[in-house]
XYZ file of C-alpha atoms in Angstrom:
665
model
C -28.588 -49.273 -16.667
C -26.543 -49.206 -13.948
C -23.913 -51.024 -16.064
C -24.443 -49.944 -19.571
C -23.798 -46.322 -20.801
C -26.859 -44.416 -20.363
C -28.461 -43.310 -23.422
C -29.172 -39.757 -24.402
C -33.102 -40.117 -23.776
C -32.168 -41.745 -20.416
C -30.206 -38.898 -19.387
C -33.159 -36.412 -20.420
C -35.338 -39.037 -18.389
C -33.310 -38.008 -15.259
C -34.418 -34.317 -16.055
C -38.369 -35.363 -16.970
C -38.755 -37.522 -13.650
C -36.803 -35.247 -11.109
C -39.114 -32.335 -12.431
C -42.253 -34.562 -12.003
C -41.423 -36.072 -8.356
C -40.425 -32.201 -6.888
C -43.731 -30.678 -8.441
C -45.785 -33.709 -6.975
C -43.940 -33.498 -3.831
C -44.147 -29.744 -3.640
C -48.235 -29.946 -4.894
C -47.227 -27.180 -6.748
C -45.086 -26.376 -9.874
C -44.716 -26.631 -13.782
C -43.705 -30.001 -15.070
C -45.222 -29.780 -18.469
C -41.998 -27.492 -19.848
C -39.337 -29.358 -18.244
C -40.435 -32.835 -19.703
C -40.739 -30.589 -22.836
C -37.390 -29.488 -23.324
C -35.665 -32.435 -21.142
C -33.936 -33.323 -24.649
C -32.793 -29.972 -25.671
C -31.363 -29.717 -22.196
C -29.574 -32.751 -22.538
C -27.604 -31.743 -25.729
C -26.922 -28.235 -24.483
C -25.575 -28.902 -20.914
C -23.872 -31.811 -21.793
C -22.357 -31.218 -25.441
C -21.823 -27.377 -25.374
C -22.399 -25.760 -22.426
C -18.808 -23.971 -20.817
C -19.216 -23.920 -17.187
C -17.810 -25.270 -14.105
C -20.420 -26.508 -11.142
C -17.190 -25.962 -8.571
C -17.165 -22.241 -9.875
C -20.285 -21.008 -10.635
C -18.856 -17.188 -10.614
C -16.049 -17.925 -13.153
C -16.145 -15.210 -15.585
C -15.759 -16.606 -18.159
C -18.370 -19.226 -18.277
C -21.463 -19.198 -20.566
C -24.267 -17.661 -19.339
C -27.635 -19.729 -19.169
C -31.081 -17.987 -18.825
C -34.477 -19.658 -18.465
C -36.695 -17.141 -19.802
C -39.620 -19.456 -19.102
C -39.062 -19.415 -15.446
C -42.039 -21.197 -14.497
C -40.099 -24.536 -15.771
C -37.463 -23.666 -12.745
C -37.268 -27.411 -12.214
C -35.545 -28.042 -15.332
C -33.272 -25.776 -14.372
C -32.744 -27.170 -10.780
C -32.287 -30.384 -11.973
C -29.681 -29.530 -14.568
C -27.627 -28.016 -11.937
C -28.215 -31.028 -9.698
C -27.084 -33.552 -12.058
C -24.290 -31.485 -13.265
C -22.864 -31.411 -9.786
C -23.666 -27.537 -8.465
C -24.026 -27.139 -4.536
C -27.865 -28.456 -5.187
C -28.454 -31.593 -3.542
C -31.616 -34.186 -3.663
C -32.685 -32.769 -0.837
C -32.867 -29.578 -2.121
C -34.938 -30.613 -4.908
C -37.470 -32.398 -2.802
C -37.273 -28.979 -0.596
C -38.815 -27.524 -3.917
C -40.897 -24.212 -3.661
C -40.942 -24.431 0.021
C -39.827 -21.368 2.807
C -36.343 -20.690 2.745
C -35.418 -23.400 0.199
C -32.501 -23.288 -2.302
C -35.381 -24.532 -5.540
C -38.025 -21.137 -5.263
C -41.175 -21.949 -7.409
C -38.854 -19.298 -9.728
C -35.645 -19.133 -10.336
C -33.706 -16.633 -8.069
C -30.105 -15.237 -8.683
C -28.224 -15.618 -5.285
C -30.363 -18.120 -4.052
C -29.366 -21.245 -6.071
C -25.896 -21.448 -7.041
C -25.630 -21.703 -11.069
C -28.898 -19.350 -11.778
C -27.802 -16.375 -13.328
C -30.739 -14.461 -13.319
C -34.262 -14.065 -11.700
C -36.685 -15.090 -14.029
C -40.513 -15.794 -13.746
C -41.615 -12.135 -15.595
C -42.098 -14.119 -19.139
C -39.762 -12.163 -22.038
C -37.790 -10.494 -18.885
C -35.073 -12.991 -19.056
C -34.708 -12.886 -22.733
C -34.116 -9.408 -22.264
C -32.026 -9.687 -19.595
C -29.797 -12.498 -21.733
C -29.410 -9.605 -24.514
C -27.895 -7.581 -21.879
C -25.591 -10.626 -21.151
C -24.796 -10.960 -24.655
C -24.004 -6.680 -24.885
C -22.045 -6.939 -21.623
C -19.814 -9.935 -23.308
C -19.232 -8.036 -26.704
C -18.473 -4.968 -25.131
C -15.940 -6.584 -22.626
C -14.437 -8.395 -25.653
C -13.907 -5.417 -27.462
C -12.354 -3.691 -24.676
C -9.900 -6.366 -23.499
C -9.505 -9.039 -25.851
C -6.174 -8.610 -27.886
C -4.293 -10.328 -31.108
C -3.600 -14.029 -29.717
C -5.332 -12.983 -26.064
C -9.208 -13.672 -26.193
C -9.767 -13.960 -22.136
C -13.814 -12.733 -22.861
C -15.197 -15.367 -25.135
C -18.463 -17.019 -23.964
C -21.820 -17.593 -25.262
C -25.318 -16.681 -23.790
C -28.082 -19.531 -24.133
C -31.575 -19.217 -23.389
C -34.523 -21.372 -22.979
C -37.846 -19.454 -24.083
C -41.418 -20.345 -24.689
C -44.573 -18.841 -26.226
C -45.168 -16.407 -23.537
C -42.012 -14.610 -23.752
C -42.518 -14.226 -27.368
C -45.837 -12.964 -26.837
C -44.801 -10.136 -24.086
C -43.894 -6.952 -25.685
C -40.598 -6.815 -24.333
C -39.137 -9.497 -26.514
C -39.708 -7.528 -29.606
C -38.056 -4.419 -27.934
C -34.980 -6.536 -26.652
C -34.587 -9.004 -29.885
C -34.560 -5.901 -32.167
C -31.782 -4.428 -30.321
C -30.000 -7.797 -30.383
C -30.116 -7.973 -34.246
C -29.077 -4.484 -34.659
C -25.838 -4.689 -32.373
C -25.075 -8.353 -34.396
C -24.766 -10.119 -30.972
C -23.591 -13.555 -32.597
C -22.921 -15.284 -29.353
C -26.564 -15.059 -28.090
C -28.309 -18.654 -29.117
C -31.948 -18.897 -27.936
C -33.900 -22.154 -28.042
C -37.442 -21.690 -28.783
C -39.801 -24.461 -27.024
C -42.809 -24.200 -29.827
C -45.043 -26.581 -28.079
C -48.202 -24.509 -29.043
C -49.869 -24.442 -25.492
C -50.115 -21.826 -23.201
C -52.236 -21.517 -19.970
C -55.493 -20.899 -21.623
C -54.722 -23.995 -24.076
C -53.621 -24.223 -27.623
C -52.055 -21.009 -28.655
C -53.216 -20.656 -32.270
C -56.483 -18.926 -30.932
C -54.292 -15.928 -29.747
C -50.448 -16.150 -31.024
C -50.296 -16.918 -34.881
C -47.144 -15.131 -35.327
C -44.239 -16.361 -37.951
C -41.639 -16.423 -35.385
C -39.163 -17.589 -38.075
C -40.087 -14.297 -40.073
C -40.512 -12.140 -37.322
C -36.767 -12.818 -36.186
C -35.345 -12.597 -39.640
C -36.552 -9.349 -39.796
C -35.009 -8.390 -36.625
C -31.781 -9.373 -38.456
C -31.275 -12.861 -36.326
C -29.956 -16.030 -37.974
C -32.923 -18.772 -38.085
C -32.914 -22.414 -37.727
C -35.621 -24.767 -37.683
C -38.178 -25.636 -37.185
C -36.446 -28.838 -35.944
C -37.860 -31.729 -33.960
C -36.902 -30.854 -30.078
C -37.103 -34.392 -29.309
C -34.415 -35.349 -31.822
C -30.932 -35.308 -29.990
C -29.031 -35.260 -33.289
C -31.197 -32.493 -34.995
C -30.635 -30.582 -31.541
C -27.068 -30.982 -31.702
C -26.574 -30.181 -35.373
C -28.666 -27.312 -35.002
C -26.688 -25.963 -31.721
C -23.461 -26.531 -33.725
C -24.708 -24.552 -36.633
C -25.749 -21.704 -34.303
C -22.018 -21.412 -32.733
C -21.091 -20.750 -36.588
C -23.060 -17.713 -36.877
C -21.078 -14.668 -37.461
C -22.987 -11.177 -36.790
C -26.179 -12.479 -35.844
C -27.923 -13.671 -32.855
C -29.479 -17.096 -33.018
C -32.960 -18.277 -33.023
C -33.676 -22.274 -32.508
C -37.086 -23.152 -33.187
C -37.786 -26.412 -31.784
C -41.255 -27.927 -32.097
C -41.869 -30.053 -28.607
C -44.629 -31.845 -26.878
C -45.620 -30.211 -23.724
C -45.265 -32.910 -21.058
C -43.570 -35.424 -23.425
C -43.997 -38.761 -21.850
C -46.931 -38.512 -19.998
C -49.629 -40.793 -21.781
C -52.741 -38.654 -21.447
C -51.654 -35.381 -20.396
C -48.784 -34.662 -22.785
C -49.950 -31.829 -25.282
C -52.258 -30.707 -23.080
C -52.767 -27.457 -21.116
C -53.285 -29.729 -18.077
C -49.691 -30.283 -17.773
C -48.688 -26.800 -18.049
C -48.849 -25.917 -14.286
C -49.804 -28.908 -12.576
C -48.633 -31.674 -10.672
C -49.221 -34.888 -12.825
C -50.605 -36.642 -9.579
C -49.927 -40.210 -8.703
C -51.914 -42.198 -11.531
C -50.255 -40.463 -14.206
C -46.906 -40.181 -12.919
C -47.232 -44.226 -12.581
C -47.916 -44.296 -16.096
C -45.184 -42.133 -17.143
C -42.864 -43.792 -15.291
C -44.099 -47.142 -17.320
C -44.053 -45.650 -20.651
C -40.764 -44.530 -20.448
C -39.463 -47.438 -18.677
C -38.174 -45.453 -16.082
C -38.201 -47.846 -12.883
C -36.584 -46.057 -10.285
C -38.132 -44.646 -7.153
C -39.100 -40.392 -6.862
C -35.585 -38.677 -6.669
C -33.827 -41.552 -7.293
C -31.222 -41.239 -9.919
C -29.079 -44.513 -10.820
C -25.044 -43.989 -10.933
C -24.652 -44.502 -14.542
C -26.650 -41.410 -15.044
C -25.098 -39.363 -12.615
C -21.589 -40.183 -13.591
C -22.761 -39.223 -17.291
C -24.042 -35.482 -16.184
C -21.409 -34.897 -13.529
C -19.899 -31.805 -15.220
C -17.183 -30.998 -12.520
C -14.243 -32.834 -14.148
C -15.144 -30.892 -17.351
C -15.663 -27.817 -15.784
C -12.547 -27.423 -13.899
C -10.378 -28.287 -16.756
C -12.138 -25.647 -18.656
C -11.135 -23.027 -16.266
C -7.958 -24.160 -15.596
C -7.223 -23.764 -19.491
C -8.849 -20.193 -19.491
C -6.656 -19.455 -16.341
C -3.476 -20.396 -18.011
C -4.561 -18.281 -21.471
C -5.358 -15.497 -18.941
C -2.156 -15.756 -17.184
C -0.167 -15.151 -20.471
C -2.771 -12.026 -21.166
C -1.547 -10.793 -18.039
C 2.205 -11.271 -18.816
C 1.694 -9.491 -21.962
C -0.994 -6.842 -20.756
C -0.463 -6.200 -17.259
C -2.340 -2.881 -16.945
C -5.515 -4.400 -18.867
C -5.312 -7.856 -16.970
C -5.247 -5.895 -13.582
C -8.115 -3.282 -14.797
C -10.296 -6.629 -16.140
C -9.959 -7.997 -12.643
C -10.961 -4.904 -11.209
C -14.338 -4.313 -13.129
C -15.119 -7.775 -12.924
C -14.934 -7.556 -9.274
C -16.962 -4.787 -9.292
C -14.364 -2.699 -7.294
C -14.395 0.820 -8.093
C -11.177 2.977 -9.418
C -8.264 3.283 -7.286
C -8.853 6.957 -6.971
C -12.524 6.848 -6.554
C -11.945 9.049 -3.572
C -10.489 11.637 -5.480
C -13.055 11.314 -7.925
C -15.842 12.154 -5.521
C -13.909 15.020 -4.117
C -13.976 16.457 -7.327
C -17.594 15.620 -8.239
C -18.613 17.717 -5.156
C -16.227 20.583 -5.762
C -17.647 20.800 -9.456
C -21.156 20.694 -8.032
C -19.882 23.816 -5.667
C -18.578 25.634 -8.940
C -22.371 25.684 -9.870
C -24.167 28.775 -8.848
C -26.638 30.032 -11.276
C -30.299 28.376 -11.180
C -29.566 25.231 -13.384
C -31.878 22.249 -14.075
C -30.934 19.199 -11.995
C -30.707 16.973 -15.434
C -28.319 19.645 -16.506
C -26.166 19.185 -13.206
C -26.315 15.565 -13.625
C -25.029 15.919 -16.788
C -21.912 18.108 -15.901
C -21.347 15.209 -13.287
C -21.592 12.682 -15.818
C -18.601 14.647 -17.841
C -16.597 13.422 -14.806
C -18.030 10.202 -13.908
C -17.851 8.688 -17.621
C -14.155 9.925 -17.874
C -13.255 8.785 -14.465
C -15.120 5.441 -14.024
C -14.598 3.421 -17.084
C -17.287 0.520 -16.534
C -20.080 3.315 -16.474
C -22.124 2.029 -19.559
C -24.803 5.101 -20.265
C -27.946 4.901 -22.440
C -31.242 6.578 -23.020
C -34.726 5.379 -24.686
C -34.326 8.019 -27.698
C -34.213 10.982 -25.332
C -30.416 11.483 -25.025
C -30.578 14.893 -25.804
C -33.474 15.579 -23.101
C -32.597 13.448 -20.597
C -28.553 14.516 -20.696
C -27.577 11.493 -20.165
C -24.165 11.509 -22.640
C -21.076 13.073 -20.989
C -18.121 14.661 -22.890
C -16.742 11.316 -23.170
C -19.682 9.304 -23.925
C -19.147 7.429 -27.367
C -22.458 5.653 -28.647
C -22.343 2.442 -30.353
C -24.209 3.341 -33.539
C -21.490 6.478 -33.672
C -18.567 4.275 -32.966
C -16.437 1.008 -34.622
C -17.469 -0.659 -32.075
C -13.973 -0.932 -30.935
C -12.786 -0.611 -26.946
C -14.240 2.867 -26.185
C -17.866 2.297 -26.669
C -19.646 3.213 -23.358
C -22.989 4.626 -24.425
C -25.972 2.996 -25.831
C -28.871 4.468 -27.633
C -31.779 1.958 -27.016
C -34.657 3.796 -29.240
C -37.864 4.060 -27.650
C -37.998 0.925 -25.577
C -38.007 1.821 -22.017
C -38.961 -1.757 -20.402
C -36.424 -3.260 -22.961
C -33.764 -0.602 -21.459
C -34.009 -1.324 -18.039
C -34.490 -5.345 -18.596
C -31.123 -5.236 -20.880
C -29.473 -3.327 -17.988
C -30.495 -5.572 -15.315
C -28.752 -8.662 -17.609
C -25.119 -6.273 -18.180
C -25.124 -5.774 -14.240
C -25.657 -9.245 -13.695
C -22.928 -10.233 -15.991
C -20.338 -7.960 -14.394
C -17.979 -5.639 -15.638
C -19.886 -2.614 -16.300
C -22.131 -0.551 -14.160
C -25.458 0.174 -16.328
C -27.471 3.752 -16.355
C -30.039 4.672 -18.716
C -32.424 7.391 -19.022
C -36.106 8.199 -20.169
C -38.842 10.936 -18.587
C -40.098 9.937 -15.111
C -43.459 9.320 -16.298
C -42.623 6.638 -18.703
C -40.935 4.798 -15.879
C -44.376 3.223 -15.917
C -43.144 1.484 -19.090
C -40.077 0.196 -17.350
C -41.469 -0.576 -13.814
C -41.449 -4.218 -13.722
C -37.935 -4.353 -14.776
C -36.867 -1.840 -12.220
C -38.815 -3.864 -9.720
C -36.841 -7.230 -10.979
C -33.299 -4.744 -10.460
C -34.345 -4.415 -7.123
C -35.511 -7.696 -6.316
C -32.040 -9.100 -7.557
C -29.969 -5.901 -5.838
C -28.154 -5.094 -8.767
C -26.165 -1.755 -9.317
C -28.262 -0.481 -11.865
C -28.636 3.325 -12.269
C -32.101 4.735 -13.866
C -32.124 8.289 -14.584
C -35.514 9.693 -14.923
C -35.807 13.203 -16.130
C -38.871 15.767 -16.184
C -40.016 14.550 -12.857
C -42.795 16.810 -12.239
C -45.342 19.298 -13.728
C -42.306 21.441 -13.907
C -41.905 20.274 -17.367
C -45.110 22.488 -17.962
C -46.163 22.912 -21.785
C -46.471 19.229 -22.767
C -49.110 18.457 -20.395
C -50.487 15.571 -18.507
C -49.448 12.767 -20.444
C -46.209 13.742 -19.618
C -46.262 14.893 -16.454
C -45.619 12.879 -13.558
C -47.821 12.335 -10.492
C -47.867 9.443 -8.834
C -44.431 8.249 -10.186
C -41.987 9.103 -7.245
C -44.325 7.549 -4.577
C -45.053 4.358 -6.515
C -41.343 3.860 -7.356
C -40.424 4.735 -3.511
C -42.934 1.722 -2.639
C -40.669 -0.956 -4.154
C -38.545 -2.421 -1.750
C -34.701 -1.853 -1.971
C -34.826 1.025 -4.739
C -33.019 4.285 -3.408
C -35.334 6.835 -5.129
C -33.210 10.299 -5.176
C -35.111 13.439 -6.022
C -32.130 16.113 -5.669
C -33.080 19.930 -5.090
C -29.779 21.052 -6.603
C -26.326 20.457 -8.330
C -24.670 19.390 -4.812
C -27.437 17.234 -3.923
C -27.164 15.509 -7.701
C -23.450 15.001 -7.025
C -24.228 13.064 -3.794
C -27.032 11.150 -5.446
C -24.464 10.070 -8.381
C -22.020 9.017 -6.253
C -24.206 7.260 -3.489
C -25.532 5.315 -6.721
C -22.354 4.286 -8.217
C -21.086 3.245 -4.569
C -24.027 1.255 -3.716
C -23.111 -2.592 -4.847
C -26.642 -3.954 -3.444
C -29.399 -2.383 -5.226
C -30.381 0.070 -7.685
C -30.980 3.748 -7.579
C -33.600 5.877 -9.750
C -32.555 9.596 -9.823
C -35.517 11.919 -10.517
C -34.104 15.162 -12.248
C -35.903 18.182 -13.108
C -36.307 20.058 -16.629
C -36.750 23.579 -15.213
C -33.785 25.550 -13.224
C -33.391 24.894 -9.362
C -31.703 27.257 -7.244
C -28.446 26.471 -5.766
C -29.215 25.480 -2.004
C -27.347 22.896 -0.406
C -23.525 23.170 -1.743
C -22.083 25.916 0.808
C -22.784 24.928 4.151
C -24.054 21.134 4.011
C -21.823 18.187 4.955
C -22.386 15.577 1.865
C -22.213 12.731 4.334
C -25.504 13.892 5.540
C -27.271 14.158 2.448
C -26.300 10.502 1.930
C -28.144 9.661 5.012
C -31.677 10.510 2.799
C -32.373 13.651 5.163
C -31.016 16.554 6.657
C -31.472 19.741 8.170
C -30.795 22.436 4.932
C -31.872 25.452 7.029
C -32.748 25.868 10.713
C -34.198 28.933 12.780
C -33.209 30.187 16.026
C -34.462 27.959 18.975
C -37.165 25.436 18.885
C -39.125 25.062 15.598
C -42.773 25.399 15.810
C -42.843 23.612 12.448
C -40.707 21.436 10.066
C -41.289 21.906 6.386
C -40.113 18.489 4.731
C -39.496 19.074 0.935
C -37.622 17.388 -2.141
C -36.272 18.041 -5.578
C -37.784 21.359 -7.225
C -39.866 22.079 -3.847
C -37.124 22.678 -1.518
C -37.016 25.984 -2.917
C -40.511 26.900 -2.421
C -39.948 25.603 1.335
C -36.763 28.085 1.720
C -39.199 30.738 0.264
C -41.651 30.165 2.968
C -39.416 30.003 5.683
C -37.946 33.227 4.786
C -41.531 34.676 4.664
C -42.703 33.298 8.242
C -39.145 34.432 9.385
C -39.944 38.063 8.604
C -43.447 37.165 10.687
C -41.447 36.121 13.429
C -42.357 32.735 12.821
C -39.770 29.525 13.906
C -39.542 26.930 11.002
C -37.189 24.366 9.960
C -36.670 23.194 6.298
C -35.770 19.613 5.691
C -34.413 18.004 2.412
C -35.271 14.769 1.913
C -33.596 13.608 -1.250
C -34.058 9.640 -0.751
C -36.789 8.533 2.004
C -35.611 4.933 1.592
C -32.048 6.187 2.760
C -33.245 8.124 5.486
C -35.525 5.421 7.014
C -32.665 3.253 7.229
C -30.953 5.729 9.584
C -31.050 5.464 13.432
C -34.279 6.652 15.686
C -31.918 9.104 16.881
C -30.401 10.550 13.471
C -34.247 10.348 12.418
C -35.587 12.383 15.623
C -32.958 15.018 15.366
C -33.584 15.897 12.021
C -37.698 15.595 12.865
C -37.983 16.537 16.247
C -40.880 14.582 18.243
C -43.804 16.865 18.689
C -43.233 19.679 15.982
C -45.653 19.761 13.243
C -44.723 18.945 9.884
C -45.688 20.048 6.562
C -44.502 18.058 3.856
C -44.739 19.474 -0.123
C -44.056 17.837 -2.988
C -45.193 18.026 -6.815
C -46.463 14.991 -6.873
C -49.067 12.495 -4.904
C -49.559 13.571 -1.177
C -50.418 10.113 0.356
C -46.810 8.886 0.678
C -45.941 11.983 2.878
C -48.420 10.968 5.404
C -45.991 8.613 7.059
C -43.770 11.200 7.756
C -46.184 14.147 8.716
C -48.833 11.927 10.652
C -52.662 12.724 11.418
C -51.648 16.223 12.789
C -49.656 17.256 9.955
C -50.124 18.648 6.162
C -48.943 17.686 2.829
C -48.989 20.170 -0.495
C -48.913 17.802 -3.301
C -51.012 16.911 -6.234
C -53.890 14.208 -6.408
C -55.140 15.118 -10.025
C -53.531 15.096 -13.390
C -51.622 18.149 -14.661
C -52.131 20.790 -16.972
C -50.636 21.772 -20.264
C -48.990 25.522 -19.665
C -45.689 26.811 -18.713
C -44.583 25.641 -15.476
C -44.934 28.419 -13.243
C -48.741 28.490 -14.477
C -49.414 25.011 -13.521
C -47.517 25.264 -10.211
C -49.672 28.541 -9.476
C -53.170 26.694 -10.605
C -52.303 23.255 -8.761
C -51.433 25.201 -5.785
C -47.643 24.090 -5.070
C -46.207 27.533 -3.945
C -44.511 28.936 -1.118
C -47.576 30.775 -0.157
C -49.607 27.796 0.332
C -46.623 26.518 2.573
C -46.790 29.776 4.725
C -50.742 29.408 5.415
C -50.420 25.952 6.185
C -47.908 26.950 8.683
């Protein structure tokens, strides 16, 4: 093997044994999927994947997504063998503290990992976002004779990904959008954690995906390199349809007694079975040892450098022919905002100041979008079939389904698919070149929450527009009135949750969310009209700190009223009543608790002085606010479900009123 050219099976076995050895050493992990998909991986990565291990961030690289992320050692083995900065010592450190090889792939931890996967189905949905971004950017930037955006998205997935409902949401949309550069390999091994899947999963997957409008190939033998190569070539010829290649495989292929059983899914092979597998496959090398012939055959650095160099020549020709487009492409892919962003921000605040009448913050948001969509072309908006309620379309928004799919598409109607929308937006953000935002009702953030959590975990610039944020939506009743949702969203680390009280705070929320490049934001917006409270006297820089003194009293306050969103107006009303009674109270608006928590202690104490009792009011669950008011403070909130009635009556019934605040003081 050291002198002869390595066979494809031997090259695939290198993946298998790196996975076996790493899982054994960690005493934890999932060897079955890497062993079962190794032959597919060898064909794809050595024969078809366009990538450059020396530059994992090359913008026109193919994207590879391991949706069945529990099989992470498959990806780590591929990255190591291909020449990425992932050493054999990194593989030996699999699943250990601070390693580059965590239990499930994590973007920005491991070079070459495109998205964090593990929650099944979401990697597949992210991949739909990657392919959507590629198609939109290709339409926007490519010109005759100059195709600078031209890459594919490849996905490995398993039974679990297809059982999760999000796979229906995302794959249905992929068919509607005709994402022909999306190619999925389904590891059809018939095994999941509980055993043989026919007891709980008997879908006709081929018929299902044909019904979505996909090109379906197979079933093929997932261990036959020639059949895999033929199917892959066929997928690359697909016109106007994504492709699903169904690969019949054996989980844990090569293990004499454990292959084809659920025992090999999520546990090490152990010493005895590993030795038997080495003997069965003729692998005579020590753990983590890869022969030179195999290493040389796998190394993709030279090929990758040449591929990127060829693209760079084409981009140089493009830049010469279309210099403005080339500059714009480089700007958006880098994540930089437009050169006139500061000017646009000023216009946004000026627009907010011009809103003087009581206005729902969702409507104020739409007015902001009229400016933002026109001024920030990389914004890609959307809604889960609630555009007319979320008000997420600006005057210059152009929806995919109403357009000719030309260069001007900047809005997506996702249909009633909140979870799919959020996960697809994660993929769009990860791809680069676009800033996605999408809307639904705040109460339905529950449907999307794991994808919102994933955008926070991956630190992606995704903006969630969550309208109808309280009992203020009124007649739709408790099924649509969020109670615990603001508190739950605030508990997600690195998610900035904004609940603005008026148009001015809404403008600051939007600009801050767009400027933020290290994580997502959620804007909780009202259905009902709100008074304009902040625009005349408040420094927007203080709003961007998460909390500020909106209305102070003369001298030292005897109480501080803390409020967000629609309840800030109630706090101002209570302050006015108390002033007439000779009481001194301060009103603090806290539109973003996460940003306030990040401020220096000196600023926090300036806004919430020590020794002064605090009362918080929000039309939501009260427990979250105990961290700010302490044991000697009070919270006016709602610890029950709402009622179906006009908003004012629901507020009165549930005791979220200025009178209740006055009584509390």
